[in-house]
């Protein structure tokens, strides 16, 4: 025949011919169940990977890979710390910053905000803010002119555009003849930026470093120095090295500590989703068990004839393992093809769904990222494929063992 008779018989039993078409239907349903489970697993993990990537890129595009700051909150000798940090071979850029909180007021509209003072000449070395300007100019931040960059969501909420005035109040009191009054300064909107992350677009503004120093009365001091590294995943090690090299007492931190909760949450969600969606494949594997049990019950006379012709129990067991494995293999291949195709086209499919539903899938005021990114990883595809094949193979063991235990005399008694 050219092929082992166990394989030939297993292939033949996969298709019912004249009777028991229900068994073929159950086999197809099991195959489809495995395919659906594998497709869902690959797609969901790809979306989670894309979400983690976008979250990391957008947060670190506005934050920093590492920071150097003073213990008391004001770094006066920031130029020395910046020079020493720039000397490190893995540091790409260094820029000072001032960070504080304030309240914006436009007519009767009020909104809290995070204030960040930057140097326009240095800031592009450590962040992507200069590339995120939708209107206006980043270099319009000139010392002494009290100009401000605001996020698009914040600008829409406050009803301001480029050239409009906006009052900034800070939580520091000024002593006047009328008593203690909150300090404020009128700024001019010099530009509007859009990062694509609601937290920044709605709650952050940028001003020139000198204007922030004057407003917060920090003199020549800053909050700290921000660093951009060649490899962001080496930030913990580089931070430790800089902490050992810097003279005096400094507080050195990195993005894995500042934003650890976000990435731990994503990692936990990926693990939980993998476990939950793996149950779909598990249910389909149970269907393979029921399918093979019915096949064994239906083919008892065939098994008995094979045994009388000299087939060993191991050969009979192999026949039914081949049948169940085929269901698992074809279901896995269909699922991998569907999952890869869906994961690679999620960003095209989601806009169509939003157009049909008339509303966004991810509301920007609820989620950190309003679009649905996808990043397909070969390691995930291989891991899911191996899981599906393993479950499919394990599900064949018990029915195949039962088939090998069939006694020819008992099976042929009433034939």
PDB file of N, CA, C and O in Angstrom, residues 259-330:
ATOM      1  N   UNK A 259       6.323  53.536  35.819  1.00  0.00           N
ATOM      2  CA  UNK A 259       5.098  53.098  35.137  1.00  0.00           C
ATOM      3  C   UNK A 259       4.927  51.587  35.242  1.00  0.00           C
ATOM      4  O   UNK A 259       4.337  50.954  34.361  1.00  0.00           O
ATOM      5  N   UNK A 260       5.435  51.010  36.307  1.00  0.00           N
ATOM      6  CA  UNK A 260       5.399  49.548  36.445  1.00  0.00           C
ATOM      7  C   UNK A 260       3.974  49.012  36.483  1.00  0.00           C
ATOM      8  O   UNK A 260       3.692  47.930  35.949  1.00  0.00           O
ATOM      9  N   UNK A 261       3.048  49.745  37.095  1.00  0.00           N
ATOM     10  CA  UNK A 261       1.682  49.239  37.251  1.00  0.00           C
ATOM     11  C   UNK A 261       0.994  49.001  35.910  1.00  0.00           C
ATOM     12  O   UNK A 261       0.251  48.027  35.737  1.00  0.00           O
ATOM     13  N   UNK A 262       1.240  49.900  34.941  1.00  0.00           N
ATOM     14  CA  UNK A 262       0.616  49.741  33.630  1.00  0.00           C
ATOM     15  C   UNK A 262       1.059  48.439  32.983  1.00  0.00           C
ATOM     16  O   UNK A 262       0.245  47.649  32.502  1.00  0.00           O
ATOM     17  N   UNK A 263       2.363  48.201  32.961  1.00  0.00           N
ATOM     18  CA  UNK A 263       2.893  47.054  32.234  1.00  0.00           C
ATOM     19  C   UNK A 263       2.653  45.749  32.985  1.00  0.00           C
ATOM     20  O   UNK A 263       2.477  44.702  32.374  1.00  0.00           O
ATOM     21  N   UNK A 264       2.613  45.800  34.305  1.00  0.00           N
ATOM     22  CA  UNK A 264       2.245  44.605  35.060  1.00  0.00           C
ATOM     23  C   UNK A 264       0.791  44.239  34.812  1.00  0.00           C
ATOM     24  O   UNK A 264       0.445  43.057  34.719  1.00  0.00           O
ATOM     25  N   UNK A 265      -0.058  45.265  34.719  1.00  0.00           N
ATOM     26  CA  UNK A 265      -1.475  45.001  34.446  1.00  0.00           C
ATOM     27  C   UNK A 265      -1.659  44.354  33.076  1.00  0.00           C
ATOM     28  O   UNK A 265      -2.436  43.406  32.922  1.00  0.00           O
ATOM     29  N   UNK A 266      -0.933  44.852  32.073  1.00  0.00           N
ATOM     30  CA  UNK A 266      -1.040  44.274  30.732  1.00  0.00           C
ATOM     31  C   UNK A 266      -0.531  42.833  30.729  1.00  0.00           C
ATOM     32  O   UNK A 266      -1.146  41.944  30.129  1.00  0.00           O
ATOM     33  N   UNK A 267       0.603  42.580  31.404  1.00  0.00           N
ATOM     34  CA  UNK A 267       1.153  41.223  31.463  1.00  0.00           C
ATOM     35  C   UNK A 267       0.172  40.266  32.156  1.00  0.00           C
ATOM     36  O   UNK A 267      -0.018  39.125  31.716  1.00  0.00           O
ATOM     37  N   UNK A 268      -0.467  40.749  33.229  1.00  0.00           N
ATOM     38  CA  UNK A 268      -1.446  39.913  33.933  1.00  0.00           C
ATOM     39  C   UNK A 268      -2.656  39.630  33.054  1.00  0.00           C
ATOM     40  O   UNK A 268      -3.158  38.494  33.011  1.00  0.00           O
ATOM     41  N   UNK A 269      -3.128  40.636  32.333  1.00  0.00           N
ATOM     42  CA  UNK A 269      -4.273  40.445  31.446  1.00  0.00           C
ATOM     43  C   UNK A 269      -3.947  39.458  30.330  1.00  0.00           C
ATOM     44  O   UNK A 269      -4.782  38.620  29.959  1.00  0.00           O
ATOM     45  N   UNK A 270      -2.725  39.533  29.787  1.00  0.00           N
ATOM     46  CA  UNK A 270      -2.330  38.590  28.741  1.00  0.00           C
ATOM     47  C   UNK A 270      -2.358  37.161  29.271  1.00  0.00           C
ATOM     48  O   UNK A 270      -2.845  36.244  28.598  1.00  0.00           O
ATOM     49  N   UNK A 271      -1.828  36.964  30.466  1.00  0.00           N
ATOM     50  CA  UNK A 271      -1.787  35.620  31.040  1.00  0.00           C
ATOM     51  C   UNK A 271      -3.201  35.097  31.296  1.00  0.00           C
ATOM     52  O   UNK A 271      -3.521  33.943  30.969  1.00  0.00           O
ATOM     53  N   UNK A 272      -4.060  35.948  31.863  1.00  0.00           N
ATOM     54  CA  UNK A 272      -5.428  35.527  32.171  1.00  0.00           C
ATOM     55  C   UNK A 272      -6.203  35.233  30.884  1.00  0.00           C
ATOM     56  O   UNK A 272      -6.928  34.220  30.795  1.00  0.00           O
ATOM     57  N   UNK A 273      -6.056  36.086  29.871  1.00  0.00           N
ATOM     58  CA  UNK A 273      -6.756  35.857  28.611  1.00  0.00           C
ATOM     59  C   UNK A 273      -6.274  34.578  27.943  1.00  0.00           C
ATOM     60  O   UNK A 273      -7.065  33.838  27.340  1.00  0.00           O
ATOM     61  N   UNK A 274      -4.982  34.281  28.046  1.00  0.00           N
ATOM     62  CA  UNK A 274      -4.453  33.046  27.468  1.00  0.00           C
ATOM     63  C   UNK A 274      -5.078  31.826  28.136  1.00  0.00           C
ATOM     64  O   UNK A 274      -5.485  30.869  27.475  1.00  0.00           O
ATOM     65  N   UNK A 275      -5.182  31.886  29.467  1.00  0.00           N
ATOM     66  CA  UNK A 275      -5.758  30.750  30.201  1.00  0.00           C
ATOM     67  C   UNK A 275      -7.239  30.584  29.859  1.00  0.00           C
ATOM     68  O   UNK A 275      -7.724  29.474  29.602  1.00  0.00           O
ATOM     69  N   UNK A 276      -7.979  31.713  29.844  1.00  0.00           N
ATOM     70  CA  UNK A 276      -9.422  31.632  29.588  1.00  0.00           C
ATOM     71  C   UNK A 276      -9.709  31.128  28.181  1.00  0.00           C
ATOM     72  O   UNK A 276     -10.531  30.224  27.975  1.00  0.00           O
ATOM     73  N   UNK A 277      -9.008  31.690  27.193  1.00  0.00           N
ATOM     74  CA  UNK A 277      -9.279  31.297  25.812  1.00  0.00           C
ATOM     75  C   UNK A 277      -8.743  29.904  25.504  1.00  0.00           C
ATOM     76  O   UNK A 277      -9.215  29.252  24.566  1.00  0.00           O
ATOM     77  N   UNK A 278      -7.767  29.436  26.278  1.00  0.00           N
ATOM     78  CA  UNK A 278      -7.296  28.055  26.099  1.00  0.00           C
ATOM     79  C   UNK A 278      -8.394  27.066  26.433  1.00  0.00           C
ATOM     80  O   UNK A 278      -8.386  25.923  25.931  1.00  0.00           O
ATOM     81  N   UNK A 279      -9.345  27.479  27.273  1.00  0.00           N
ATOM     82  CA  UNK A 279     -10.455  26.595  27.611  1.00  0.00           C
ATOM     83  C   UNK A 279     -11.325  26.285  26.390  1.00  0.00           C
ATOM     84  O   UNK A 279     -11.955  25.227  26.332  1.00  0.00           O
ATOM     85  N   UNK A 280     -11.356  27.218  25.420  1.00  0.00           N
ATOM     86  CA  UNK A 280     -12.106  26.944  24.188  1.00  0.00           C
ATOM     87  C   UNK A 280     -11.487  25.756  23.464  1.00  0.00           C
ATOM     88  O   UNK A 280     -12.187  24.845  23.002  1.00  0.00           O
ATOM     89  N   UNK A 281     -10.156  25.755  23.374  1.00  0.00           N
ATOM     90  CA  UNK A 281      -9.466  24.629  22.746  1.00  0.00           C
ATOM     91  C   UNK A 281      -9.688  23.357  23.563  1.00  0.00           C
ATOM     92  O   UNK A 281      -9.849  22.263  23.012  1.00  0.00           O
ATOM     93  N   UNK A 282      -9.704  23.504  24.899  1.00  0.00           N
ATOM     94  CA  UNK A 282      -9.952  22.352  25.751  1.00  0.00           C
ATOM     95  C   UNK A 282     -11.324  21.749  25.523  1.00  0.00           C
ATOM     96  O   UNK A 282     -11.489  20.517  25.481  1.00  0.00           O
ATOM     97  N   UNK A 283     -12.343  22.599  25.376  1.00  0.00           N
ATOM     98  CA  UNK A 283     -13.701  22.107  25.110  1.00  0.00           C
ATOM     99  C   UNK A 283     -13.745  21.363  23.774  1.00  0.00           C
ATOM    100  O   UNK A 283     -14.374  20.297  23.648  1.00  0.00           O
ATOM    101  N   UNK A 284     -13.071  21.919  22.765  1.00  0.00           N
ATOM    102  CA  UNK A 284     -13.022  21.242  21.465  1.00  0.00           C
ATOM    103  C   UNK A 284     -12.308  19.895  21.573  1.00  0.00           C
ATOM    104  O   UNK A 284     -12.687  18.929  20.899  1.00  0.00           O
ATOM    105  N   UNK A 285     -11.292  19.826  22.427  1.00  0.00           N
ATOM    106  CA  UNK A 285     -10.600  18.551  22.644  1.00  0.00           C
ATOM    107  C   UNK A 285     -11.531  17.523  23.274  1.00  0.00           C
ATOM    108  O   UNK A 285     -11.486  16.331  22.935  1.00  0.00           O
ATOM    109  N   UNK A 286     -12.395  17.964  24.194  1.00  0.00           N
ATOM    110  CA  UNK A 286     -13.390  17.049  24.765  1.00  0.00           C
ATOM    111  C   UNK A 286     -14.350  16.546  23.685  1.00  0.00           C
ATOM    112  O   UNK A 286     -14.828  15.404  23.752  1.00  0.00           O
ATOM    113  N   UNK A 287     -14.636  17.376  22.702  1.00  0.00           N
ATOM    114  CA  UNK A 287     -15.468  16.927  21.589  1.00  0.00           C
ATOM    115  C   UNK A 287     -14.786  15.812  20.804  1.00  0.00           C
ATOM    116  O   UNK A 287     -15.446  14.901  20.291  1.00  0.00           O
ATOM    117  N   UNK A 288     -13.448  15.907  20.684  1.00  0.00           N
ATOM    118  CA  UNK A 288     -12.714  14.831  20.010  1.00  0.00           C
ATOM    119  C   UNK A 288     -12.876  13.529  20.782  1.00  0.00           C
ATOM    120  O   UNK A 288     -13.056  12.447  20.197  1.00  0.00           O
ATOM    121  N   UNK A 289     -12.837  13.614  22.105  1.00  0.00           N
ATOM    122  CA  UNK A 289     -13.036  12.411  22.932  1.00  0.00           C
ATOM    123  C   UNK A 289     -14.394  11.780  22.648  1.00  0.00           C
ATOM    124  O   UNK A 289     -14.496  10.568  22.402  1.00  0.00           O
ATOM    125  N   UNK A 290     -15.452  12.601  22.667  1.00  0.00           N
ATOM    126  CA  UNK A 290     -16.794  12.055  22.422  1.00  0.00           C
ATOM    127  C   UNK A 290     -16.907  11.501  21.006  1.00  0.00           C
ATOM    128  O   UNK A 290     -17.559  10.468  20.788  1.00  0.00           O
ATOM    129  N   UNK A 291     -16.278  12.168  20.037  1.00  0.00           N
ATOM    130  CA  UNK A 291     -16.316  11.677  18.657  1.00  0.00           C
ATOM    131  C   UNK A 291     -15.677  10.300  18.551  1.00  0.00           C
ATOM    132  O   UNK A 291     -16.239   9.370  17.954  1.00  0.00           O
ATOM    133  N   UNK A 292     -14.502  10.154  19.125  1.00  0.00           N
ATOM    134  CA  UNK A 292     -13.795   8.880  19.023  1.00  0.00           C
ATOM    135  C   UNK A 292     -14.492   7.779  19.802  1.00  0.00           C
ATOM    136  O   UNK A 292     -14.472   6.605  19.390  1.00  0.00           O
ATOM    137  N   UNK A 293     -15.100   8.124  20.925  1.00  0.00           N
ATOM    138  CA  UNK A 293     -15.850   7.105  21.678  1.00  0.00           C
ATOM    139  C   UNK A 293     -16.990   6.556  20.829  1.00  0.00           C
ATOM    140  O   UNK A 293     -17.240   5.331  20.784  1.00  0.00           O
ATOM    141  N   UNK A 294     -17.700   7.459  20.111  1.00  0.00           N
ATOM    142  CA  UNK A 294     -18.785   6.992  19.245  1.00  0.00           C
ATOM    143  C   UNK A 294     -18.250   6.184  18.068  1.00  0.00           C
ATOM    144  O   UNK A 294     -18.862   5.188  17.656  1.00  0.00           O
ATOM    145  N   UNK A 295     -17.105   6.590  17.540  1.00  0.00           N
ATOM    146  CA  UNK A 295     -16.518   5.833  16.429  1.00  0.00           C
ATOM    147  C   UNK A 295     -16.120   4.437  16.894  1.00  0.00           C
ATOM    148  O   UNK A 295     -16.359   3.433  16.203  1.00  0.00           O
ATOM    149  N   UNK A 296     -15.498   4.355  18.057  1.00  0.00           N
ATOM    150  CA  UNK A 296     -15.106   3.050  18.596  1.00  0.00           C
ATOM    151  C   UNK A 296     -16.324   2.162  18.799  1.00  0.00           C
ATOM    152  O   UNK A 296     -16.310   0.967  18.472  1.00  0.00           O
ATOM    153  N   UNK A 297     -17.404   2.752  19.308  1.00  0.00           N
ATOM    154  CA  UNK A 297     -18.626   1.980  19.521  1.00  0.00           C
ATOM    155  C   UNK A 297     -19.199   1.500  18.189  1.00  0.00           C
ATOM    156  O   UNK A 297     -19.710   0.366  18.079  1.00  0.00           O
ATOM    157  N   UNK A 298     -19.094   2.333  17.169  1.00  0.00           N
ATOM    158  CA  UNK A 298     -19.653   2.005  15.859  1.00  0.00           C
ATOM    159  C   UNK A 298     -18.794   0.994  15.105  1.00  0.00           C
ATOM    160  O   UNK A 298     -19.309   0.229  14.283  1.00  0.00           O
ATOM    161  N   UNK A 299     -17.492   1.010  15.356  1.00  0.00           N
ATOM    162  CA  UNK A 299     -16.560   0.186  14.583  1.00  0.00           C
ATOM    163  C   UNK A 299     -16.083  -1.047  15.356  1.00  0.00           C
ATOM    164  O   UNK A 299     -15.031  -1.595  15.028  1.00  0.00           O
ATOM    165  N   UNK A 300     -16.826  -1.487  16.336  1.00  0.00           N
ATOM    166  CA  UNK A 300     -16.368  -2.631  17.123  1.00  0.00           C
ATOM    167  C   UNK A 300     -16.193  -3.885  16.265  1.00  0.00           C
ATOM    168  O   UNK A 300     -15.236  -4.650  16.456  1.00  0.00           O
ATOM    169  N   UNK A 301     -17.108  -4.113  15.334  1.00  0.00           N
ATOM    170  CA  UNK A 301     -16.963  -5.299  14.476  1.00  0.00           C
ATOM    171  C   UNK A 301     -15.733  -5.197  13.598  1.00  0.00           C
ATOM    172  O   UNK A 301     -15.011  -6.180  13.373  1.00  0.00           O
ATOM    173  N   UNK A 302     -15.443  -3.984  13.086  1.00  0.00           N
ATOM    174  CA  UNK A 302     -14.233  -3.786  12.283  1.00  0.00           C
ATOM    175  C   UNK A 302     -12.984  -4.040  13.118  1.00  0.00           C
ATOM    176  O   UNK A 302     -12.012  -4.638  12.638  1.00  0.00           O
ATOM    177  N   UNK A 303     -13.013  -3.571  14.360  1.00  0.00           N
ATOM    178  CA  UNK A 303     -11.870  -3.784  15.247  1.00  0.00           C
ATOM    179  C   UNK A 303     -11.667  -5.279  15.493  1.00  0.00           C
ATOM    180  O   UNK A 303     -10.537  -5.794  15.471  1.00  0.00           O
ATOM    181  N   UNK A 304     -12.769  -5.979  15.702  1.00  0.00           N
ATOM    182  CA  UNK A 304     -12.678  -7.415  15.953  1.00  0.00           C
ATOM    183  C   UNK A 304     -12.094  -8.154  14.752  1.00  0.00           C
ATOM    184  O   UNK A 304     -11.259  -9.063  14.898  1.00  0.00           O
ATOM    185  N   UNK A 305     -12.508  -7.759  13.546  1.00  0.00           N
ATOM    186  CA  UNK A 305     -11.983  -8.403  12.342  1.00  0.00           C
ATOM    187  C   UNK A 305     -10.493  -8.133  12.208  1.00  0.00           C
ATOM    188  O   UNK A 305      -9.698  -9.032  11.873  1.00  0.00           O
ATOM    189  N   UNK A 306     -10.084  -6.899  12.466  1.00  0.00           N
ATOM    190  CA  UNK A 306      -8.658  -6.577  12.402  1.00  0.00           C
ATOM    191  C   UNK A 306      -7.865  -7.398  13.419  1.00  0.00           C
ATOM    192  O   UNK A 306      -6.757  -7.871  13.122  1.00  0.00           O
ATOM    193  N   UNK A 307      -8.429  -7.577  14.599  1.00  0.00           N
ATOM    194  CA  UNK A 307      -7.737  -8.359  15.619  1.00  0.00           C
ATOM    195  C   UNK A 307      -7.600  -9.820  15.193  1.00  0.00           C
ATOM    196  O   UNK A 307      -6.559 -10.455  15.402  1.00  0.00           O
ATOM    197  N   UNK A 308      -8.671 -10.369  14.580  1.00  0.00           N
ATOM    198  CA  UNK A 308      -8.594 -11.762  14.140  1.00  0.00           C
ATOM    199  C   UNK A 308      -7.628 -11.938  12.977  1.00  0.00           C
ATOM    200  O   UNK A 308      -7.091 -13.037  12.770  1.00  0.00           O
ATOM    201  N   UNK A 309      -7.412 -10.864  12.222  1.00  0.00           N
ATOM    202  CA  UNK A 309      -6.447 -10.939  11.121  1.00  0.00           C
ATOM    203  C   UNK A 309      -5.013 -10.745  11.596  1.00  0.00           C
ATOM    204  O   UNK A 309      -4.080 -10.778  10.783  1.00  0.00           O
ATOM    205  N   UNK A 310      -4.836 -10.476  12.900  1.00  0.00           N
ATOM    206  CA  UNK A 310      -3.493 -10.390  13.443  1.00  0.00           C
ATOM    207  C   UNK A 310      -3.067  -9.011  13.903  1.00  0.00           C
ATOM    208  O   UNK A 310      -1.908  -8.823  14.301  1.00  0.00           O
ATOM    209  N   UNK A 311      -3.960  -8.026  13.842  1.00  0.00           N
ATOM    210  CA  UNK A 311      -3.597  -6.680  14.304  1.00  0.00           C
ATOM    211  C   UNK A 311      -3.397  -6.686  15.820  1.00  0.00           C
ATOM    212  O   UNK A 311      -4.189  -7.273  16.560  1.00  0.00           O
ATOM    213  N   UNK A 312      -2.353  -6.041  16.271  1.00  0.00           N
ATOM    214  CA  UNK A 312      -2.069  -5.967  17.699  1.00  0.00           C
ATOM    215  C   UNK A 312      -2.888  -4.856  18.349  1.00  0.00           C
ATOM    216  O   UNK A 312      -3.372  -3.948  17.657  1.00  0.00           O
ATOM    217  N   UNK A 313      -3.082  -4.927  19.674  1.00  0.00           N
ATOM    218  CA  UNK A 313      -3.776  -3.823  20.356  1.00  0.00           C
ATOM    219  C   UNK A 313      -3.117  -2.470  20.118  1.00  0.00           C
ATOM    220  O   UNK A 313      -3.795  -1.443  20.019  1.00  0.00           O
ATOM    221  N   UNK A 314      -1.775  -2.473  20.015  1.00  0.00           N
ATOM    222  CA  UNK A 314      -1.081  -1.213  19.748  1.00  0.00           C
ATOM    223  C   UNK A 314      -1.449  -0.656  18.383  1.00  0.00           C
ATOM    224  O   UNK A 314      -1.608   0.563  18.219  1.00  0.00           O
ATOM    225  N   UNK A 315      -1.605  -1.518  17.372  1.00  0.00           N
ATOM    226  CA  UNK A 315      -1.988  -1.050  16.034  1.00  0.00           C
ATOM    227  C   UNK A 315      -3.404  -0.482  16.033  1.00  0.00           C
ATOM    228  O   UNK A 315      -3.690   0.535  15.398  1.00  0.00           O
ATOM    229  N   UNK A 316      -4.308  -1.155  16.746  1.00  0.00           N
ATOM    230  CA  UNK A 316      -5.684  -0.649  16.840  1.00  0.00           C
ATOM    231  C   UNK A 316      -5.702   0.708  17.528  1.00  0.00           C
ATOM    232  O   UNK A 316      -6.416   1.633  17.099  1.00  0.00           O
ATOM    233  N   UNK A 317      -4.919   0.838  18.573  1.00  0.00           N
ATOM    234  CA  UNK A 317      -4.838   2.112  19.281  1.00  0.00           C
ATOM    235  C   UNK A 317      -4.294   3.204  18.362  1.00  0.00           C
ATOM    236  O   UNK A 317      -4.781   4.339  18.357  1.00  0.00           O
ATOM    237  N   UNK A 318      -3.301   2.850  17.524  1.00  0.00           N
ATOM    238  CA  UNK A 318      -2.710   3.834  16.605  1.00  0.00           C
ATOM    239  C   UNK A 318      -3.721   4.308  15.579  1.00  0.00           C
ATOM    240  O   UNK A 318      -3.723   5.478  15.174  1.00  0.00           O
ATOM    241  N   UNK A 319      -4.620   3.397  15.123  1.00  0.00           N
ATOM    242  CA  UNK A 319      -5.623   3.779  14.120  1.00  0.00           C
ATOM    243  C   UNK A 319      -6.485   4.921  14.632  1.00  0.00           C
ATOM    244  O   UNK A 319      -6.716   5.931  13.932  1.00  0.00           O
ATOM    245  N   UNK A 320      -6.972   4.800  15.847  1.00  0.00           N
ATOM    246  CA  UNK A 320      -7.888   5.818  16.380  1.00  0.00           C
ATOM    247  C   UNK A 320      -7.135   7.061  16.858  1.00  0.00           C
ATOM    248  O   UNK A 320      -7.690   8.163  16.872  1.00  0.00           O
ATOM    249  N   UNK A 321      -5.872   6.893  17.232  1.00  0.00           N
ATOM    250  CA  UNK A 321      -5.071   8.082  17.538  1.00  0.00           C
ATOM    251  C   UNK A 321      -4.817   8.899  16.276  1.00  0.00           C
ATOM    252  O   UNK A 321      -4.800  10.129  16.317  1.00  0.00           O
ATOM    253  N   UNK A 322      -4.628   8.207  15.140  1.00  0.00           N
ATOM    254  CA  UNK A 322      -4.462   8.918  13.865  1.00  0.00           C
ATOM    255  C   UNK A 322      -5.717   9.714  13.537  1.00  0.00           C
ATOM    256  O   UNK A 322      -5.651  10.886  13.120  1.00  0.00           O
ATOM    257  N   UNK A 323      -6.887   9.104  13.741  1.00  0.00           N
ATOM    258  CA  UNK A 323      -8.135   9.805  13.429  1.00  0.00           C
ATOM    259  C   UNK A 323      -8.298  11.055  14.284  1.00  0.00           C
ATOM    260  O   UNK A 323      -8.622  12.140  13.785  1.00  0.00           O
ATOM    261  N   UNK A 324      -8.070  10.935  15.602  1.00  0.00           N
ATOM    262  CA  UNK A 324      -8.199  12.101  16.476  1.00  0.00           C
ATOM    263  C   UNK A 324      -7.137  13.145  16.211  1.00  0.00           C
ATOM    264  O   UNK A 324      -7.405  14.354  16.247  1.00  0.00           O
ATOM    265  N   UNK A 325      -5.895  12.678  15.914  1.00  0.00           N
ATOM    266  CA  UNK A 325      -4.817  13.628  15.638  1.00  0.00           C
ATOM    267  C   UNK A 325      -5.099  14.429  14.375  1.00  0.00           C
ATOM    268  O   UNK A 325      -4.755  15.614  14.289  1.00  0.00           O
ATOM    269  N   UNK A 326      -5.723  13.785  13.382  1.00  0.00           N
ATOM    270  CA  UNK A 326      -6.059  14.515  12.154  1.00  0.00           C
ATOM    271  C   UNK A 326      -7.030  15.655  12.439  1.00  0.00           C
ATOM    272  O   UNK A 326      -6.892  16.760  11.892  1.00  0.00           O
ATOM    273  N   UNK A 327      -8.009  15.386  13.287  1.00  0.00           N
ATOM    274  CA  UNK A 327      -8.939  16.459  13.651  1.00  0.00           C
ATOM    275  C   UNK A 327      -8.184  17.605  14.311  1.00  0.00           C
ATOM    276  O   UNK A 327      -8.401  18.781  13.995  1.00  0.00           O
ATOM    277  N   UNK A 328      -7.271  17.263  15.239  1.00  0.00           N
ATOM    278  CA  UNK A 328      -6.503  18.298  15.922  1.00  0.00           C
ATOM    279  C   UNK A 328      -5.583  19.059  14.990  1.00  0.00           C
ATOM    280  O   UNK A 328      -5.463  20.285  15.071  1.00  0.00           O
ATOM    281  N   UNK A 329      -4.919  18.340  14.065  1.00  0.00           N
ATOM    282  CA  UNK A 329      -3.973  18.990  13.158  1.00  0.00           C
ATOM    283  C   UNK A 329      -4.689  19.941  12.211  1.00  0.00           C
ATOM    284  O   UNK A 329      -4.293  21.107  12.042  1.00  0.00           O
ATOM    285  N   UNK A 330      -5.765  19.452  11.565  1.00  0.00           N
ATOM    286  CA  UNK A 330      -6.481  20.317  10.620  1.00  0.00           C
ATOM    287  C   UNK A 330      -7.162  21.485  11.336  1.00  0.00           C
ATOM    288  O   UNK A 330      -7.196  22.604  10.813  1.00  0.00           O
TER     289      UNK A 330
END
